[in-house]
Coordinates of C-alpha atoms in Angstrom, one line a residue:
Chain P
X1 CA 64.2 33.4 -32.1
X2 CA 64.3 31.6 -35.4
X3 CA 62.8 28.1 -35.1
X4 CA 64.9 25.7 -37.1
X5 CA 63.0 25.2 -40.3
X6 CA 62.6 22.0 -42.4
X7 CA 64.1 21.6 -45.9
X8 CA 61.5 22.7 -48.3
X9 CA 59.5 19.9 -49.8
X10 CA 58.3 21.9 -52.7
X11 CA 58.6 25.1 -54.8
X12 CA 58.2 28.7 -53.7
X13 CA 61.4 30.3 -54.4
X14 CA 60.9 34.0 -55.3
X15 CA 63.5 36.2 -57.0
X16 CA 62.8 39.9 -57.6
X17 CA 65.0 42.0 -59.9
X18 CA 64.9 45.8 -59.8
X19 CA 61.3 46.2 -58.9
X20 CA 60.2 49.9 -59.5
X21 CA 56.6 50.3 -58.6
X22 CA 54.2 53.1 -57.6
X23 CA 51.0 54.9 -58.5
X24 CA 50.5 57.6 -61.3
X25 CA 53.7 59.7 -61.1
X26 CA 54.7 58.6 -57.4
X27 CA 57.4 55.9 -57.4
X28 CA 57.1 53.9 -54.2
X29 CA 59.7 51.2 -54.8
X30 CA 62.9 52.2 -56.3
X31 CA 64.4 49.1 -57.5
X32 CA 64.1 46.1 -55.0
X33 CA 66.2 43.0 -55.7
X34 CA 65.7 40.0 -53.4
X35 CA 66.1 36.3 -53.4
X36 CA 63.5 34.7 -51.1
X37 CA 64.3 31.0 -50.3
X38 CA 61.6 28.5 -50.5
X39 CA 60.1 27.1 -47.3
X40 CA 61.4 29.9 -45.2
X41 CA 59.6 32.7 -43.3
X42 CA 60.9 36.1 -44.5
X43 CA 59.9 39.2 -42.6
X44 CA 59.5 42.7 -44.2
X45 CA 60.0 45.5 -41.7
X46 CA 60.2 49.3 -42.1
X47 CA 58.4 52.4 -41.2
X48 CA 54.9 53.2 -42.6
X49 CA 55.0 54.3 -46.3
X50 CA 58.4 52.5 -46.9
X51 CA 56.7 50.3 -49.7
X52 CA 56.5 46.9 -47.6
X53 CA 52.8 46.3 -48.6
X54 CA 53.5 47.5 -52.2
X55 CA 56.3 45.2 -52.5
X56 CA 54.3 42.2 -51.1
X57 CA 51.4 42.9 -53.6
X58 CA 53.9 43.1 -56.5
X59 CA 54.7 39.4 -55.8
X60 CA 51.2 38.1 -56.6
X61 CA 50.2 40.8 -59.1
X62 CA 47.7 42.5 -56.7
X63 CA 49.5 45.8 -57.1
X64 CA 48.4 46.1 -60.7
X65 CA 44.7 45.9 -59.5
X66 CA 44.9 49.5 -58.5
X67 CA 43.9 51.6 -61.6
X68 CA 46.9 54.0 -61.3
X69 CA 49.5 51.4 -60.4
X70 CA 52.6 50.8 -62.5
X71 CA 55.4 48.2 -62.1
X72 CA 58.8 47.5 -63.9
X73 CA 61.3 44.9 -63.3
X74 CA 61.0 41.2 -62.8
X75 CA 59.5 38.8 -60.3
X76 CA 60.3 35.1 -60.7
X77 CA 58.5 32.3 -59.0
X78 CA 60.6 29.0 -59.3
X79 CA 62.1 30.5 -62.3
X80 CA 58.9 31.5 -64.1
X81 CA 58.2 35.2 -64.8
X82 CA 55.2 36.4 -62.8
X83 CA 54.6 39.3 -65.1
X84 CA 54.7 37.1 -68.3
X85 CA 51.6 38.3 -70.2
X86 CA 50.6 34.7 -70.9
X87 CA 50.5 34.0 -67.2
X88 CA 46.9 34.0 -65.7
X89 CA 47.0 36.2 -62.6
X90 CA 44.2 34.0 -61.1
X91 CA 46.3 30.9 -61.4
X92 CA 49.3 32.8 -60.0
X93 CA 47.2 34.0 -56.9
X94 CA 46.4 30.3 -56.2
X95 CA 50.0 29.6 -56.1
X96 CA 50.8 32.8 -54.1
X97 CA 48.0 33.3 -51.5
X98 CA 47.5 36.3 -49.4
X99 CA 46.3 37.0 -45.8
X100 CA 45.4 40.5 -45.0
X101 CA 45.6 42.7 -41.9
X102 CA 41.9 42.5 -41.1
X103 CA 40.3 39.0 -41.1
X104 CA 38.0 39.1 -44.1
X105 CA 35.9 35.8 -44.1
X106 CA 33.1 36.0 -46.7
X107 CA 30.2 37.3 -44.5
X108 CA 27.4 35.2 -46.0
X109 CA 29.4 32.0 -46.1
X110 CA 29.6 29.3 -43.5
X111 CA 33.0 28.3 -42.0
X112 CA 33.0 25.3 -44.4
X113 CA 32.2 27.3 -47.4
X114 CA 34.8 30.0 -46.5
X115 CA 37.4 27.2 -46.6
X116 CA 36.2 26.0 -50.0
X117 CA 35.7 29.5 -51.5
X118 CA 38.9 29.5 -53.5
X119 CA 38.4 26.1 -54.8
X120 CA 34.7 26.2 -55.8
X121 CA 35.4 29.1 -58.1
X122 CA 37.4 26.8 -60.4
X123 CA 36.9 23.2 -59.4
X124 CA 33.8 21.0 -59.0
X125 CA 34.3 18.9 -55.9
X126 CA 32.4 15.8 -54.6
X127 CA 31.1 16.3 -51.2
X128 CA 33.5 13.7 -49.7
X129 CA 36.5 15.4 -51.3
X130 CA 35.4 18.7 -50.1
X131 CA 35.1 17.3 -46.5
X132 CA 38.6 16.0 -46.7
X133 CA 39.9 19.3 -47.9
X134 CA 38.1 21.3 -45.3
X135 CA 39.4 19.1 -42.4
X136 CA 43.0 19.2 -43.9
X137 CA 43.0 23.0 -44.4
X138 CA 41.5 23.6 -41.0
X139 CA 43.9 21.3 -39.4
X140 CA 46.8 23.0 -41.0
X141 CA 45.4 26.3 -39.8
X142 CA 45.2 24.9 -36.2
X143 CA 41.4 25.6 -36.3
X144 CA 39.8 22.2 -36.8
X145 CA 39.4 21.3 -33.1
X146 CA 37.7 24.5 -32.4
X147 CA 35.2 24.5 -35.2
X148 CA 34.7 20.8 -36.4
X149 CA 31.4 20.8 -34.6
X150 CA 30.0 23.9 -36.2
X151 CA 31.2 23.9 -39.7
X152 CA 28.0 25.3 -41.1
X153 CA 28.0 28.3 -38.7
X154 CA 28.7 31.6 -40.3
X155 CA 32.5 32.5 -40.6
X156 CA 31.8 35.8 -39.0
X157 CA 30.5 34.0 -35.8
X158 CA 34.1 33.2 -35.0
X159 CA 36.4 35.4 -32.9
X160 CA 38.8 37.7 -34.6
X161 CA 41.7 35.4 -34.0
X162 CA 39.8 32.3 -35.2
X163 CA 38.6 34.5 -38.3
X164 CA 42.2 35.1 -39.2
X165 CA 43.0 31.4 -39.0
X166 CA 40.0 30.7 -41.1
X167 CA 41.4 33.1 -43.8
X168 CA 44.7 31.1 -43.6
X169 CA 42.8 28.0 -44.1
X170 CA 41.1 29.4 -47.0
X171 CA 44.4 30.3 -48.5
X172 CA 45.9 26.9 -47.7
X173 CA 42.9 25.0 -49.2
X174 CA 44.0 25.8 -52.8
X175 CA 47.5 24.4 -52.0
X176 CA 49.6 27.4 -52.7
X177 CA 53.5 27.4 -52.6
X178 CA 53.7 31.0 -51.1
X179 CA 51.7 32.7 -48.5
X180 CA 51.9 36.5 -48.3
X181 CA 50.8 38.0 -45.0
X182 CA 50.2 41.7 -44.6
X183 CA 50.3 42.4 -40.8
X184 CA 48.1 39.3 -40.1
X185 CA 48.1 39.9 -36.3
X186 CA 47.8 43.6 -36.1
X187 CA 43.9 43.3 -35.3
X188 CA 44.5 40.4 -33.0
X189 CA 44.9 40.2 -29.1
X190 CA 48.2 38.6 -27.7
X191 CA 46.8 35.1 -27.3
X192 CA 45.2 35.0 -30.9
X193 CA 48.6 36.5 -32.2
X194 CA 50.5 33.7 -30.4
X195 CA 48.4 31.2 -32.1
X196 CA 48.9 32.8 -35.5
X197 CA 52.7 32.9 -34.9
X198 CA 52.8 29.4 -33.7
X199 CA 50.8 28.6 -37.0
X200 CA 53.3 30.4 -39.2
X201 CA 56.2 28.5 -37.7
X202 CA 54.5 25.2 -38.2
X203 CA 53.8 26.1 -41.9
X204 CA 57.4 27.0 -42.5
X205 CA 59.2 24.3 -44.4
X206 CA 56.1 23.5 -46.4
X207 CA 55.3 26.9 -47.6
X208 CA 57.3 30.0 -48.4
X209 CA 55.9 32.7 -46.1
X210 CA 56.5 36.4 -46.5
X211 CA 55.2 38.5 -43.6
X212 CA 54.9 42.3 -43.4
X213 CA 54.8 43.3 -39.8
X214 CA 55.3 46.5 -37.7
X215 CA 55.9 44.3 -34.6
X216 CA 59.7 43.8 -34.7
X217 CA 59.5 41.2 -31.8
X218 CA 57.1 39.2 -34.1
X219 CA 59.5 39.5 -37.0
X220 CA 62.3 38.3 -34.6
X221 CA 60.2 35.5 -33.3
X222 CA 58.8 33.9 -36.5
X223 CA 61.2 34.7 -39.3
X224 CA 64.5 33.2 -40.5
X225 CA 65.5 36.2 -42.7
X226 CA 64.3 39.7 -42.3
X227 CA 64.5 42.6 -44.9
X228 CA 64.4 46.3 -43.8
X229 CA 62.9 48.7 -46.3
X230 CA 63.2 52.3 -46.1
X231 CA 61.7 55.0 -48.4
X232 CA 61.3 52.4 -51.2
X233 CA 64.7 51.0 -50.9
X234 CA 66.0 47.7 -49.5
X235 CA 68.5 48.8 -46.9
X236 CA 69.5 45.4 -45.4
X237 CA 68.3 41.8 -46.0
X238 CA 70.0 39.3 -43.7
X239 CA 69.5 36.4 -41.1
X240 CA 66.9 37.6 -38.6
X241 CA 69.4 36.9 -35.8
X242 CA 71.8 39.2 -37.3
X243 CA 69.3 42.0 -38.1
X244 CA 68.0 42.2 -34.5
X245 CA 71.3 41.8 -32.6
X246 CA 74.0 43.3 -34.8
X247 CA 72.6 44.9 -37.9
X248 CA 75.3 46.2 -40.4
X249 CA 73.6 49.3 -41.6
X250 CA 73.2 52.3 -39.3
X251 CA 69.7 53.0 -40.6
X252 CA 68.6 49.4 -39.7
X253 CA 70.1 50.0 -36.2
X254 CA 68.3 53.3 -35.8
X255 CA 64.9 51.9 -36.9
X256 CA 65.0 48.8 -34.8
X257 CA 66.3 50.7 -31.6
X258 CA 63.6 53.3 -32.0
X259 CA 66.0 56.1 -32.9
X260 CA 64.2 56.7 -36.3
X261 CA 63.3 60.2 -37.4
Chain G
X1 CA 82.3 56.0 -29.2
X2 CA 78.9 56.4 -27.6
X3 CA 75.9 56.6 -29.9
X4 CA 74.7 60.1 -29.7
X5 CA 71.5 59.7 -31.6
X6 CA 68.6 59.7 -29.2
X7 CA 65.6 57.4 -29.1
X8 CA 62.3 58.7 -30.3
X9 CA 61.0 57.8 -26.8
X10 CA 63.1 60.1 -24.7
X11 CA 62.3 58.2 -21.4
X12 CA 64.1 55.2 -22.9
X13 CA 67.2 57.3 -23.3
X14 CA 66.9 58.3 -19.5
X15 CA 66.5 54.7 -18.5
X16 CA 69.6 53.6 -20.4
X17 CA 71.6 56.6 -19.0
X18 CA 70.5 55.6 -15.5
X19 CA 71.8 52.1 -16.0
X20 CA 75.1 53.6 -17.4
X21 CA 75.4 55.9 -14.5
X22 CA 74.8 53.2 -12.0
X23 CA 77.3 50.7 -13.4
X24 CA 79.8 53.4 -13.6
X25 CA 79.3 54.1 -10.0
X26 CA 79.6 50.5 -9.1
X27 CA 82.8 50.1 -11.1
X28 CA 84.2 53.2 -9.4
X29 CA 83.5 51.9 -5.9
X30 CA 84.9 48.4 -6.7
X31 CA 88.0 49.9 -8.3
X32 CA 88.6 52.2 -5.3
X33 CA 88.2 49.2 -3.0
X34 CA 90.7 47.3 -5.0
X35 CA 93.2 50.2 -4.9
X36 CA 92.8 50.7 -1.2
X37 CA 93.1 46.8 -0.6
X38 CA 96.4 46.9 -2.4
X39 CA 97.5 50.0 -0.4
X40 CA 96.4 48.3 2.8
X41 CA 98.3 45.2 1.9
X42 CA 101.5 47.0 1.2
X43 CA 101.4 48.9 4.5
X44 CA 99.6 46.3 6.5
X45 CA 97.0 48.9 7.4
X46 CA 94.4 46.9 9.3
X47 CA 92.0 49.9 9.8
X48 CA 91.9 50.6 6.0
X49 CA 91.4 46.9 5.4
X50 CA 88.4 46.7 7.9
X51 CA 86.8 49.7 6.1
X52 CA 87.1 48.0 2.7
X53 CA 85.4 44.9 4.0
X54 CA 82.4 47.2 5.0
X55 CA 82.1 48.9 1.7
X56 CA 81.5 45.6 0.0
X57 CA 77.7 45.8 0.8
X58 CA 77.5 48.9 -1.4
X59 CA 78.8 47.0 -4.4
X60 CA 76.5 43.9 -3.6
X61 CA 73.5 46.3 -3.3
X62 CA 74.3 48.0 -6.6
X63 CA 74.7 44.6 -8.3
X64 CA 71.1 43.6 -7.4
X65 CA 69.7 47.0 -8.1
X66 CA 71.3 47.2 -11.5
X67 CA 70.2 43.7 -12.4
X68 CA 66.7 44.7 -11.5
X69 CA 66.7 47.8 -13.5
X70 CA 67.9 45.9 -16.6
X71 CA 65.2 43.3 -16.1
X72 CA 62.5 45.9 -16.0
X73 CA 63.7 47.8 -19.0
X74 CA 64.1 44.5 -21.1
X75 CA 60.4 43.6 -20.0
X76 CA 59.1 47.0 -20.8
X77 CA 61.1 48.0 -23.8
X78 CA 62.0 44.8 -25.6
X79 CA 65.3 46.3 -26.7
X80 CA 67.1 45.5 -29.9
X81 CA 70.6 45.5 -31.4
X82 CA 73.0 47.9 -29.6
X83 CA 70.4 48.5 -26.8
X84 CA 69.9 44.8 -26.2
X85 CA 73.6 44.2 -26.3
X86 CA 74.2 47.0 -23.8
X87 CA 71.7 45.8 -21.3
X88 CA 72.7 42.1 -21.5
X89 CA 76.4 43.0 -21.2
X90 CA 75.6 45.3 -18.2
X91 CA 74.0 42.2 -16.5
X92 CA 77.2 40.3 -17.2
X93 CA 79.5 43.1 -16.3
X94 CA 77.9 43.5 -12.8
X95 CA 79.0 40.0 -12.0
X96 CA 82.6 40.8 -12.8
X97 CA 82.5 44.1 -10.9
X98 CA 81.0 42.5 -7.8
X99 CA 83.8 39.8 -8.0
X100 CA 86.4 42.6 -8.1
X101 CA 84.8 44.0 -4.9
X102 CA 85.0 40.5 -3.4
X103 CA 88.6 40.4 -4.4
X104 CA 89.4 43.6 -2.5
X105 CA 87.7 42.0 0.5
X106 CA 89.7 38.8 0.2
X107 CA 93.0 40.8 0.0
X108 CA 91.9 42.9 3.1
X109 CA 91.2 39.6 5.0
X110 CA 94.8 38.5 4.0
X111 CA 96.1 41.8 5.2
X112 CA 94.5 41.2 8.6
X113 CA 96.1 37.8 8.8
X114 CA 99.5 39.1 7.7
X115 CA 99.5 41.8 10.2
X116 CA 99.7 39.3 12.9
X117 CA 102.7 37.6 11.4
X118 CA 106.3 38.0 10.9
X119 CA 106.4 38.4 7.1
X120 CA 106.6 42.2 6.6
X121 CA 107.3 44.5 3.8
X122 CA 105.9 44.6 0.3
X123 CA 106.9 42.8 -2.9
X124 CA 107.9 45.2 -5.7
X125 CA 106.4 42.9 -8.4
X126 CA 103.2 42.6 -6.5
X127 CA 102.8 46.3 -6.1
X128 CA 103.5 46.6 -9.8
X129 CA 100.9 44.0 -10.6
X130 CA 98.5 45.7 -8.5
X131 CA 99.0 49.1 -10.3
X132 CA 98.6 47.5 -13.7
X133 CA 95.4 45.5 -12.6
X134 CA 94.0 48.7 -11.2
X135 CA 94.5 50.6 -14.4
X136 CA 92.9 47.7 -16.3
X137 CA 89.8 47.8 -14.0
X138 CA 89.5 51.5 -14.4
X139 CA 90.1 51.6 -18.1
X140 CA 88.0 48.4 -18.7
X141 CA 85.0 50.1 -16.9
X142 CA 85.6 53.4 -18.9
X143 CA 85.9 51.5 -22.2
X144 CA 82.6 49.7 -21.4
X145 CA 80.6 52.8 -20.3
X146 CA 82.0 55.0 -23.1
X147 CA 82.0 52.3 -25.8
X148 CA 85.7 52.9 -26.3
X149 CA 86.9 49.9 -28.4
X150 CA 90.5 51.4 -28.6
X151 CA 90.9 51.7 -24.9
X152 CA 89.4 48.3 -24.5
X153 CA 92.0 46.7 -26.7
X154 CA 94.7 48.5 -24.7
X155 CA 93.4 46.9 -21.6
X156 CA 93.5 43.5 -23.1
X157 CA 97.2 44.1 -24.0
X158 CA 98.1 44.7 -20.4
X159 CA 97.2 41.2 -19.1
X160 CA 100.4 39.6 -20.5
X161 CA 102.5 41.8 -18.1
X162 CA 100.2 40.9 -15.2
X163 CA 100.7 37.2 -15.9
X164 CA 104.6 37.7 -16.2
X165 CA 104.7 39.4 -12.8
X166 CA 102.3 36.9 -11.1
X167 CA 104.7 34.0 -12.2
X168 CA 107.6 36.0 -10.8
X169 CA 106.0 36.7 -7.5
X170 CA 104.8 33.0 -7.2
X171 CA 108.4 31.7 -7.9
X172 CA 109.9 34.2 -5.4
X173 CA 107.6 33.1 -2.7
X174 CA 108.2 29.5 -3.3
X175 CA 111.9 30.0 -3.0
X176 CA 111.5 32.2 0.1
X177 CA 109.3 29.6 1.8
X178 CA 111.8 27.0 0.9
X179 CA 114.5 28.9 2.8
X180 CA 112.3 30.0 5.7
X181 CA 109.9 27.3 6.8
X182 CA 108.7 29.6 9.6
X183 CA 107.0 31.9 7.1
X184 CA 105.3 29.2 5.0
X185 CA 101.9 30.0 6.5
X186 CA 102.2 33.7 5.8
X187 CA 103.8 33.1 2.5
X188 CA 100.7 31.2 1.4
X189 CA 98.6 34.3 2.3
X190 CA 100.8 36.5 0.1
X191 CA 100.6 34.0 -2.7
X192 CA 96.8 34.2 -2.3
X193 CA 96.9 37.9 -2.6
X194 CA 99.0 37.7 -5.9
X195 CA 96.5 35.1 -7.2
X196 CA 93.5 37.4 -6.3
X197 CA 95.0 40.5 -7.9
X198 CA 95.8 38.4 -11.1
X199 CA 92.1 37.3 -11.0
X200 CA 91.0 40.9 -10.8
X201 CA 92.9 41.5 -13.9
X202 CA 90.8 38.7 -15.6
X203 CA 87.7 40.4 -14.7
X204 CA 89.1 43.7 -16.0
X205 CA 89.6 41.7 -19.3
X206 CA 86.1 40.6 -19.3
X207 CA 85.0 44.2 -19.1
X208 CA 87.1 45.2 -22.0
X209 CA 85.7 42.3 -24.0
X210 CA 82.2 43.4 -23.3
X211 CA 83.1 46.9 -24.4
X212 CA 84.4 45.5 -27.7
X213 CA 81.2 43.2 -28.0
X214 CA 79.1 46.4 -27.2
X215 CA 80.7 48.4 -30.0
X216 CA 81.3 45.7 -32.8
X217 CA 78.3 43.4 -32.2
X218 CA 80.2 40.2 -32.2
X219 CA 81.4 38.2 -29.2
X220 CA 85.3 38.1 -29.5
X221 CA 85.7 36.2 -26.2
X222 CA 87.9 33.1 -26.0
X223 CA 89.2 33.9 -29.6
X224 CA 91.0 30.9 -30.8
X225 CA 90.0 28.8 -27.8
X226 CA 86.4 27.9 -28.6

C-alpha cells in the first residue's frame, strides 16, 4: 500500500469549503470541506449515490453543465476560487483534467489526433511540436511503445485498457495540474487495471490525482489519502493506511468490512 | 467486545466464525496440555506426561489447518480493517499457541527424566507460577477470541508476579544444587521446567497483546522498548 510519493514540483492544491450541491430540489452533497495536497493521490470511496462523482465534478465545474444542477460553497485551486465568475471554465478544465469510467476516445480521430484534441481546440501547433507533445503524453501514459508505429490508426482500434490510457494521455497533453478519475478501471480487465494503477502511481508527485473508485483494494493500493463519503457527507478523511487498517469512524469500518446496510 | 454487526455477505461471517472456533479449540487443547504437564510434573506422573506428548500432534495439525483457512479467506475476501487485523493476528496467535503446546511437551519430557532421579517433591513457587501462567493462557485466549480488552490488560498485569516467582525458584535451585552436588543434574531439569513455564507466560502475554491490537487497532507491543 501507498507508494512513497515525490515532493510536488508544481501546483494542484485543492481546498473545498462547505460544498453543497445537488439537482433541482435534491441536495446530494451537504457541506463537504476537504484539503487535497498537491502531488498526492487521493481516493474517494463510498456506496453508490453517496455523492463521490458529484463532488469530483464540482472540482472542475462539470457539475454545473447539468441544467438542473446547483452548487454553493467554495472550491479553490492553488488559492484561486474555481467558481469566480471571471474564471473561464474551459481554462479551468485544462488545469483540472478528467478521465471517465468508460474510455471515450473520439471515434473519428486517430490515436495521434486524440492526444492532440484538447490542444488543437485552442492552440495552433507546428507538426514538429505536435509530434513531441504526442510522444511525451503517450510516454507519460505508458502507451508510447505499444502505439508508436500506428499513430494514424483510429483510437477506437485499441483495446479497452489502451483506450483508457489514450484518454489519460489526452488529458496529460494539455499539461494539467490535477487529474480527476471517475472509476477509471471499472470497465477494464485485471491486467489493464494493473497498468492504469501503475500509471497513476508514476504520475503521482507531478500531478494531483483524485480517484473515485468502488474497488477498495484499488484505493488502498494507489492512494496516499482516502476520503469516505456517505449520504453526501464526508465521514472520514485520513491516511489510506489508517483508513484500511484502523478507521476511526464506525461507519467507515462497517463500509470497508462489508457490513454496510 | 465482539462486533455483533454482521457482514452483508453472510458466508464471510461463517468463515470468520469458523476461524474463531478453531483457534479457540486449539487454545483450549494447548491450555489443557500445559495444565496437565504442570500436574504431571508435580506428581511425577509419567503416564500423564506420555499422554501429553501424544496430544501435541493435534495442536500442530490445528496450527497448519488454521493458517491455511486464514490464507484462503484473505485470498478470497481481501479483508479490511478489523477483519484484516483479526485474520493476521490469528496467524500470529497460532504460533504462540503451538509454542505453548511444545512447552507442555518439554515439561512432560523433563518429568520423565525427573521420575528416574532422586529429586522428589514439588516447589511451592513453581506450582504457584504454573497456576498463574495457566490462568494467563486461558484468559489470554478468551480475551483474544472475545475481543475483551479489559481481560487482556488483566493478563498483562499478571506477568510481573510470574517473573518474581521465577527468580525465586531459580535462586532456590542454585542454593540447593550448591549444597547437594548429587542433584545438580536433576536440578537443571527443574530449572528448565521453571523457564519453560515462564516462557508460556510470555506467549500468553502475546495473546493478550493481540487481543488489544484487535480491539484498538494499534500495535501496543514492546511499548517503550521500540
